[in-house]
Amino acid sequence: MRGSLQSYRKVSLESEITVASPHRIIQLMFAGALQRLAQSRYAIEQNDLVNKGIYINKAIGIIIGLSNSLNMDAGGQIAKNLSDLYDFMLRKISEANLNNDVKAIDDVCDILRTIKEGWDAIPADKHNISSHVEAR
């Protein structure tokens, strides 16, 4: 049953991404990173080192994807600040992985939630020009 549910979720997400705007894709990436960080936090608490590594690596991949989506030319100082924040988050996640530090995961989640809230607050009529600071 669990495998069927996971397959359904994967197909549902893939379908949503196929028709999603760049703005929506970034929203999904934020949500995915937060979910993977929550899963890695739980794995640390359960001393489940295998899943901790899997979920941390997935979160890192998503945050790298967010960073790579920045258009540094068009985004100016905002893109630079976001890039610096993503670099900081990646360092904190690595620290969390090495030290089994749930506080470091919580710190990254707080930053990511703040960025996501700002992104979610962008009015719909601006979505076509706000693709992650003019995403590539």
GROMACS .gro file of N, CA and C in nm:
model
  408
    1MET      N    1   0.082  -0.120   0.000
    1MET     CA    2   0.000   0.000   0.000
    1MET      C    3   0.086   0.125   0.000
    2ARG      N    4   0.190   0.127   0.085
    2ARG     CA    5   0.277   0.244   0.094
    2ARG      C    6   0.346   0.272  -0.039
    3GLY      N    7   0.391   0.166  -0.107
    3GLY     CA    8   0.456   0.182  -0.236
    3GLY      C    9   0.361   0.241  -0.339
    4SER      N   10   0.235   0.199  -0.336
    4SER     CA   11   0.136   0.252  -0.429
    4SER      C   12   0.111   0.400  -0.402
    5LEU      N   13   0.103   0.437  -0.277
    5LEU     CA   14   0.082   0.577  -0.240
    5LEU      C   15   0.200   0.663  -0.284
    6GLN      N   16   0.321   0.613  -0.264
    6GLN     CA   17   0.439   0.687  -0.307
    6GLN      C   18   0.443   0.702  -0.458
    7SER      N   19   0.406   0.597  -0.529
    7SER     CA   20   0.401   0.604  -0.676
    7SER      C   21   0.299   0.707  -0.721
    8TYR      N   22   0.182   0.709  -0.657
    8TYR     CA   23   0.079   0.806  -0.690
    8TYR      C   24   0.129   0.948  -0.667
    9ARG      N   25   0.192   0.971  -0.552
    9ARG     CA   26   0.244   1.104  -0.521
    9ARG      C   27   0.348   1.147  -0.624
   10LYS      N   28   0.435   1.054  -0.664
   10LYS     CA   29   0.539   1.087  -0.762
   10LYS      C   30   0.476   1.125  -0.896
   11VAL      N   31   0.380   1.046  -0.941
   11VAL     CA   32   0.313   1.075  -1.068
   11VAL      C   33   0.238   1.207  -1.058
   12SER      N   34   0.171   1.230  -0.945
   12SER     CA   35   0.097   1.354  -0.925
   12SER      C   36   0.190   1.474  -0.929
   13LEU      N   37   0.304   1.466  -0.863
   13LEU     CA   38   0.402   1.574  -0.864
   13LEU      C   39   0.458   1.596  -1.004
   14GLU      N   40   0.491   1.487  -1.072
   14GLU     CA   41   0.545   1.499  -1.208
   14GLU      C   42   0.443   1.565  -1.300
   15SER      N   43   0.315   1.531  -1.283
   15SER     CA   44   0.209   1.593  -1.364
   15SER      C   45   0.199   1.742  -1.334
   16GLU      N   46   0.206   1.777  -1.207
   16GLU     CA   47   0.198   1.918  -1.169
   16GLU      C   48   0.316   1.997  -1.225
   17ILE      N   49   0.435   1.941  -1.220
   17ILE     CA   50   0.554   2.009  -1.271
   17ILE      C   51   0.545   2.031  -1.421
   18THR      N   52   0.487   1.935  -1.492
   18THR     CA   53   0.475   1.945  -1.637
   18THR      C   54   0.399   2.070  -1.680
   19VAL      N   55   0.298   2.108  -1.605
   19VAL     CA   56   0.215   2.224  -1.643
   19VAL      C   57   0.241   2.347  -1.555
   20ALA      N   58   0.334   2.337  -1.461
   20ALA     CA   59   0.358   2.446  -1.366
   20ALA      C   60   0.436   2.561  -1.429
   21SER      N   61   0.406   2.679  -1.379
   21SER     CA   62   0.483   2.798  -1.417
   21SER      C   63   0.617   2.792  -1.346
   22PRO      N   64   0.715   2.868  -1.393
   22PRO     CA   65   0.843   2.873  -1.321
   22PRO      C   66   0.825   2.915  -1.174
   23HIS      N   67   0.731   3.005  -1.149
   23HIS     CA   68   0.704   3.049  -1.012
   23HIS      C   69   0.657   2.931  -0.927
   24ARG      N   70   0.567   2.851  -0.980
   24ARG     CA   71   0.514   2.735  -0.907
   24ARG      C   72   0.623   2.630  -0.885
   25ILE      N   73   0.708   2.611  -0.982
   25ILE     CA   74   0.816   2.514  -0.966
   25ILE      C   75   0.907   2.552  -0.849
   26ILE      N   76   0.938   2.681  -0.836
   26ILE     CA   77   1.019   2.726  -0.723
   26ILE      C   78   0.945   2.701  -0.592
   27GLN      N   79   0.812   2.727  -0.590
   27GLN     CA   80   0.733   2.697  -0.470
   27GLN      C   81   0.743   2.549  -0.433
   28LEU      N   82   0.734   2.462  -0.533
   28LEU     CA   83   0.744   2.319  -0.508
   28LEU      C   84   0.883   2.281  -0.457
   29MET      N   85   0.984   2.348  -0.507
   29MET     CA   86   1.120   2.320  -0.461
   29MET      C   87   1.137   2.360  -0.315
   30PHE      N   88   1.083   2.477  -0.277
   30PHE     CA   89   1.088   2.518  -0.136
   30PHE      C   90   1.018   2.414  -0.048
   31ALA      N   91   0.898   2.373  -0.089
   31ALA     CA   92   0.822   2.276  -0.012
   31ALA      C   93   0.897   2.143  -0.003
   32GLY      N   94   0.957   2.101  -0.113
   32GLY     CA   95   1.032   1.976  -0.113
   32GLY      C   96   1.153   1.981  -0.022
   33ALA      N   97   1.224   2.093  -0.024
   33ALA     CA   98   1.341   2.107   0.064
   33ALA      C   99   1.299   2.103   0.210
   34LEU      N  100   1.191   2.173   0.244
   34LEU     CA  101   1.143   2.173   0.382
   34LEU      C  102   1.100   2.032   0.425
   35GLN      N  103   1.034   1.961   0.334
   35GLN     CA  104   0.991   1.825   0.367
   35GLN      C  105   1.112   1.734   0.389
   36ARG      N  106   1.211   1.742   0.303
   36ARG     CA  107   1.329   1.657   0.316
   36ARG      C  108   1.407   1.692   0.444
   37LEU      N  109   1.411   1.818   0.479
   37LEU     CA  110   1.479   1.857   0.603
   37LEU      C  111   1.403   1.804   0.725
   38ALA      N  112   1.271   1.809   0.721
   38ALA     CA  113   1.192   1.754   0.832
   38ALA      C  114   1.216   1.603   0.844
   39GLN      N  115   1.223   1.535   0.730
   39GLN     CA  116   1.250   1.392   0.732
   39GLN      C  117   1.390   1.362   0.784
   40SER      N  118   1.487   1.444   0.746
   40SER     CA  119   1.623   1.420   0.795
   40SER      C  120   1.632   1.449   0.945
   41ARG      N  121   1.558   1.549   0.991
   41ARG     CA  122   1.555   1.580   1.135
   41ARG      C  123   1.499   1.461   1.213
   42TYR      N  124   1.389   1.405   1.162
   42TYR     CA  125   1.328   1.289   1.226
   42TYR      C  126   1.425   1.170   1.226
   43ALA      N  127   1.495   1.150   1.116
   43ALA     CA  128   1.591   1.039   1.107
   43ALA      C  129   1.703   1.058   1.209
   44ILE      N  130   1.750   1.182   1.227
   44ILE     CA  131   1.853   1.207   1.329
   44ILE      C  132   1.799   1.172   1.467
   45GLU      N  133   1.677   1.216   1.495
   45GLU     CA  134   1.617   1.187   1.626
   45GLU      C  135   1.600   1.037   1.650
   46GLN      N  136   1.577   0.962   1.543
   46GLN     CA  137   1.558   0.817   1.553
   46GLN      C  138   1.688   0.739   1.539
   47ASN      N  139   1.799   0.813   1.524
   47ASN     CA  140   1.931   0.753   1.503
   47ASN      C  141   1.931   0.663   1.379
   48ASP      N  142   1.855   0.704   1.278
   48ASP     CA  143   1.845   0.632   1.151
   48ASP      C  144   1.941   0.698   1.053
   49LEU      N  145   2.066   0.656   1.059
   49LEU     CA  146   2.172   0.722   0.982
   49LEU      C  147   2.158   0.703   0.832
   50VAL      N  148   2.103   0.590   0.790
   50VAL     CA  149   2.085   0.566   0.647
   50VAL      C  150   1.987   0.668   0.589
   51ASN      N  151   1.869   0.678   0.648
   51ASN     CA  152   1.770   0.773   0.597
   51ASN      C  153   1.812   0.918   0.619
   52LYS      N  154   1.885   0.943   0.726
   52LYS     CA  155   1.936   1.079   0.746
   52LYS      C  156   2.018   1.121   0.625
   53GLY      N  157   2.107   1.035   0.582
   53GLY     CA  158   2.192   1.066   0.467
   53GLY      C  159   2.112   1.083   0.339
   54ILE      N  160   2.014   0.997   0.320
   54ILE     CA  161   1.930   1.005   0.199
   54ILE      C  162   1.856   1.138   0.195
   55TYR      N  163   1.790   1.174   0.305
   55TYR     CA  164   1.709   1.296   0.306
   55TYR      C  165   1.794   1.423   0.305
   56ILE      N  166   1.906   1.419   0.374
   56ILE     CA  167   1.995   1.536   0.369
   56ILE      C  168   2.047   1.556   0.228
   57ASN      N  169   2.085   1.449   0.161
   57ASN     CA  170   2.134   1.463   0.024
   57ASN      C  171   2.025   1.517  -0.069
   58LYS      N  172   1.901   1.474  -0.049
   58LYS     CA  173   1.791   1.526  -0.130
   58LYS      C  174   1.769   1.675  -0.103
   59ALA      N  175   1.775   1.715   0.023
   59ALA     CA  176   1.759   1.857   0.057
   59ALA      C  177   1.871   1.940  -0.004
   60ILE      N  178   1.992   1.889   0.003
   60ILE     CA  179   2.107   1.958  -0.056
   60ILE      C  180   2.085   1.975  -0.207
   61GLY      N  181   2.040   1.870  -0.274
   61GLY     CA  182   2.015   1.878  -0.417
   61GLY      C  183   1.912   1.983  -0.453
   62ILE      N  184   1.807   1.992  -0.374
   62ILE     CA  185   1.703   2.092  -0.401
   62ILE      C  186   1.756   2.232  -0.378
   63ILE      N  187   1.831   2.253  -0.270
   63ILE     CA  188   1.884   2.386  -0.242
   63ILE      C  189   1.986   2.426  -0.349
   64ILE      N  190   2.065   2.332  -0.396
   64ILE     CA  191   2.157   2.361  -0.508
   64ILE      C  192   2.075   2.401  -0.631
   65GLY      N  193   1.965   2.331  -0.655
   65GLY     CA  194   1.877   2.366  -0.767
   65GLY      C  195   1.820   2.506  -0.753
   66LEU      N  196   1.779   2.543  -0.632
   66LEU     CA  197   1.730   2.679  -0.609
   66LEU      C  198   1.839   2.781  -0.636
   67SER      N  199   1.958   2.752  -0.589
   67SER     CA  200   2.070   2.843  -0.611
   67SER      C  201   2.103   2.856  -0.759
   68ASN      N  202   2.103   2.743  -0.828
   68ASN     CA  203   2.134   2.744  -0.972
   68ASN      C  204   2.028   2.815  -1.055
   69SER      N  205   1.907   2.828  -1.000
   69SER     CA  206   1.800   2.894  -1.076
   69SER      C  207   1.810   3.046  -1.069
   70LEU      N  208   1.897   3.096  -0.984
   70LEU     CA  209   1.912   3.241  -0.973
   70LEU      C  210   1.976   3.299  -1.099
   71ASN      N  211   1.924   3.410  -1.144
   71ASN     CA  212   1.985   3.482  -1.256
   71ASN      C  213   2.062   3.597  -1.195
   72MET      N  214   2.190   3.578  -1.182
   72MET     CA  215   2.274   3.676  -1.112
   72MET      C  216   2.284   3.808  -1.189
   73ASP      N  217   2.271   3.803  -1.321
   73ASP     CA  218   2.279   3.926  -1.400
   73ASP      C  219   2.156   4.014  -1.378
   74ALA      N  220   2.038   3.955  -1.389
   74ALA     CA  221   1.914   4.032  -1.379
   74ALA      C  222   1.872   4.054  -1.233
   75GLY      N  223   1.917   3.967  -1.143
   75GLY     CA  224   1.869   3.971  -1.005
   75GLY      C  225   1.940   4.068  -0.915
   76GLY      N  226   2.056   4.118  -0.956
   76GLY     CA  227   2.128   4.217  -0.877
   76GLY      C  228   2.158   4.172  -0.735
   77GLN      N  229   2.143   4.264  -0.641
   77GLN     CA  230   2.177   4.239  -0.501
   77GLN      C  231   2.086   4.134  -0.437
   78ILE      N  232   1.960   4.128  -0.480
   78ILE     CA  233   1.869   4.028  -0.425
   78ILE      C  234   1.919   3.888  -0.458
   79ALA      N  235   1.957   3.867  -0.584
   79ALA     CA  236   2.009   3.736  -0.624
   79ALA      C  237   2.138   3.704  -0.547
   80LYS      N  238   2.224   3.802  -0.528
   80LYS     CA  239   2.349   3.782  -0.453
   80LYS      C  240   2.318   3.741  -0.309
   81ASN      N  241   2.222   3.812  -0.246
   81ASN     CA  242   2.185   3.780  -0.108
   81ASN      C  243   2.127   3.640  -0.097
   82LEU      N  244   2.041   3.603  -0.193
   82LEU     CA  245   1.984   3.468  -0.192
   82LEU      C  246   2.093   3.363  -0.212
   83SER      N  247   2.185   3.390  -0.301
   83SER     CA  248   2.295   3.297  -0.325
   83SER      C  249   2.376   3.277  -0.197
   84ASP      N  250   2.404   3.386  -0.127
   84ASP     CA  251   2.477   3.377   0.000
   84ASP      C  252   2.398   3.296   0.104
   85LEU      N  253   2.267   3.317   0.108
   85LEU     CA  254   2.183   3.241   0.202
   85LEU      C  255   2.182   3.093   0.167
   86TYR      N  256   2.172   3.060   0.039
   86TYR     CA  257   2.175   2.920  -0.001
   86TYR      C  258   2.309   2.857   0.036
   87ASP      N  259   2.420   2.929   0.015
   87ASP     CA  260   2.552   2.877   0.054
   87ASP      C  261   2.559   2.853   0.205
   88PHE      N  262   2.506   2.947   0.283
   88PHE     CA  263   2.502   2.932   0.428
   88PHE      C  264   2.420   2.809   0.468
   89MET      N  265   2.304   2.792   0.404
   89MET     CA  266   2.218   2.678   0.435
   89MET      C  267   2.289   2.547   0.404
   90LEU      N  268   2.360   2.542   0.293
   90LEU     CA  269   2.433   2.420   0.257
   90LEU      C  270   2.541   2.388   0.360
   91ARG      N  271   2.609   2.491   0.410
   91ARG     CA  272   2.710   2.467   0.515
   91ARG      C  273   2.644   2.416   0.643
   92LYS      N  274   2.530   2.476   0.681
   92LYS     CA  275   2.460   2.433   0.802
   92LYS      C  276   2.408   2.289   0.789
   93ILE      N  277   2.360   2.253   0.671
   93ILE     CA  278   2.311   2.116   0.650
   93ILE      C  279   2.427   2.018   0.660
   94SER      N  280   2.541   2.054   0.604
   94SER     CA  281   2.659   1.967   0.615
   94SER      C  282   2.700   1.951   0.761
   95GLU      N  283   2.694   2.061   0.834
   95GLU     CA  284   2.723   2.059   0.978
   95GLU      C  285   2.624   1.965   1.049
   96ALA      N  286   2.498   1.977   1.016
   96ALA     CA  287   2.395   1.892   1.077
   96ALA      C  288   2.424   1.745   1.047
   97ASN      N  289   2.465   1.717   0.926
   97ASN     CA  290   2.494   1.580   0.886
   97ASN      C  291   2.613   1.525   0.966
   98LEU      N  292   2.718   1.603   0.976
   98LEU     CA  293   2.838   1.557   1.047
   98LEU      C  294   2.815   1.539   1.196
   99ASN      N  295   2.736   1.628   1.255
   99ASN     CA  296   2.720   1.631   1.401
   99ASN      C  297   2.586   1.580   1.450
  100ASN      N  298   2.502   1.528   1.358
  100ASN     CA  299   2.366   1.487   1.395
  100ASN      C  300   2.296   1.597   1.474
  101ASP      N  301   2.301   1.717   1.418
  101ASP     CA  302   2.257   1.839   1.487
  101ASP      C  303   2.121   1.885   1.436
  102VAL      N  304   2.015   1.854   1.512
  102VAL     CA  305   1.881   1.895   1.471
  102VAL      C  306   1.864   2.047   1.478
  103LYS      N  307   1.939   2.114   1.564
  103LYS     CA  308   1.931   2.261   1.574
  103LYS      C  309   1.976   2.324   1.442
  104ALA      N  310   2.079   2.271   1.381
  104ALA     CA  311   2.127   2.323   1.252
  104ALA      C  312   2.019   2.303   1.145
  105ILE      N  313   1.951   2.190   1.149
  105ILE     CA  314   1.840   2.166   1.054
  105ILE      C  315   1.729   2.268   1.078
  106ASP      N  316   1.696   2.291   1.205
  106ASP     CA  317   1.592   2.388   1.239
  106ASP      C  318   1.630   2.528   1.190
  107ASP      N  319   1.757   2.565   1.204
  107ASP     CA  320   1.803   2.697   1.159
  107ASP      C  321   1.782   2.712   1.008
  108VAL      N  322   1.816   2.608   0.933
  108VAL     CA  323   1.799   2.612   0.787
  108VAL      C  324   1.650   2.620   0.753
  109CYS      N  325   1.569   2.543   0.822
  109CYS     CA  326   1.424   2.545   0.796
  109CYS      C  327   1.366   2.684   0.820
  110ASP      N  328   1.412   2.751   0.927
  110ASP     CA  329   1.363   2.887   0.956
  110ASP      C  330   1.395   2.982   0.842
  111ILE      N  331   1.517   2.976   0.791
  111ILE     CA  332   1.558   3.063   0.680
  111ILE      C  333   1.478   3.029   0.554
  112LEU      N  334   1.468   2.902   0.526
  112LEU     CA  335   1.397   2.858   0.406
  112LEU      C  336   1.250   2.896   0.411
  113ARG      N  337   1.188   2.883   0.528
  113ARG     CA  338   1.047   2.921   0.543
  113ARG      C  339   1.028   3.071   0.518
  114THR      N  340   1.121   3.152   0.569
  114THR     CA  341   1.112   3.296   0.549
  114THR      C  342   1.120   3.331   0.400
  115ILE      N  343   1.214   3.270   0.329
  115ILE     CA  344   1.226   3.296   0.185
  115ILE      C  345   1.101   3.247   0.114
  116LYS      N  346   1.052   3.130   0.150
  116LYS     CA  347   0.932   3.074   0.087
  116LYS      C  348   0.811   3.165   0.111
  117GLU      N  349   0.795   3.217   0.231
  117GLU     CA  350   0.683   3.306   0.260
  117GLU      C  351   0.688   3.431   0.172
  118GLY      N  352   0.806   3.485   0.152
  118GLY     CA  353   0.821   3.600   0.063
  118GLY      C  354   0.785   3.563  -0.080
  119TRP      N  355   0.831   3.447  -0.122
  119TRP     CA  356   0.804   3.400  -0.258
  119TRP      C  357   0.654   3.377  -0.278
  120ASP      N  358   0.590   3.315  -0.177
  120ASP     CA  359   0.447   3.286  -0.185
  120ASP      C  360   0.364   3.415  -0.187
  121ALA      N  361   0.417   3.523  -0.132
  121ALA     CA  362   0.343   3.649  -0.123
  121ALA      C  363   0.348   3.730  -0.253
  122ILE      N  364   0.426   3.686  -0.350
  122ILE     CA  365   0.433   3.758  -0.478
  122ILE      C  366   0.297   3.748  -0.546
  123PRO      N  367   0.237   3.862  -0.582
  123PRO     CA  368   0.105   3.859  -0.646
  123PRO      C  369   0.108   3.781  -0.778
  124ALA      N  370  -0.002   3.716  -0.809
  124ALA     CA  371  -0.011   3.631  -0.928
  124ALA      C  372   0.022   3.707  -1.057
  125ASP      N  373  -0.015   3.835  -1.063
  125ASP     CA  374   0.013   3.910  -1.186
  125ASP      C  375   0.160   3.943  -1.203
  126LYS      N  376   0.242   3.912  -1.104
  126LYS     CA  377   0.387   3.934  -1.112
  126LYS      C  378   0.466   3.805  -1.130
  127HIS      N  379   0.398   3.692  -1.133
  127HIS     CA  380   0.466   3.562  -1.142
  127HIS      C  381   0.552   3.549  -1.267
  128ASN      N  382   0.508   3.606  -1.375
  128ASN     CA  383   0.584   3.593  -1.499
  128ASN      C  384   0.714   3.672  -1.497
  129ILE      N  385   0.728   3.768  -1.406
  129ILE     CA  386   0.853   3.845  -1.400
  129ILE      C  387   0.932   3.816  -1.273
  130SER      N  388   0.883   3.726  -1.189
  130SER     CA  389   0.950   3.702  -1.062
  130SER      C  390   1.004   3.561  -1.048
  131SER      N  391   1.037   3.501  -1.157
  131SER     CA  392   1.081   3.362  -1.154
  131SER      C  393   1.216   3.347  -1.089
  132HIS      N  394   1.213   3.348  -0.958
  132HIS     CA  395   1.331   3.335  -0.874
  132HIS      C  396   1.437   3.434  -0.914
  133VAL      N  397   1.401   3.557  -0.900
  133VAL     CA  398   1.487   3.669  -0.939
  133VAL      C  399   1.526   3.653  -1.085
  134GLU      N  400   1.422   3.648  -1.166
  134GLU     CA  401   1.442   3.634  -1.310
  134GLU      C  402   1.518   3.505  -1.341
  135ALA      N  403   1.460   3.393  -1.305
  135ALA     CA  404   1.526   3.263  -1.327
  135ALA      C  405   1.565   3.245  -1.474
  136ARG      N  406   1.667   3.168  -1.491
  136ARG     CA  407   1.719   3.142  -1.627
  136ARG      C  408   1.624   3.060  -1.707
   0.00000   0.00000   0.00000
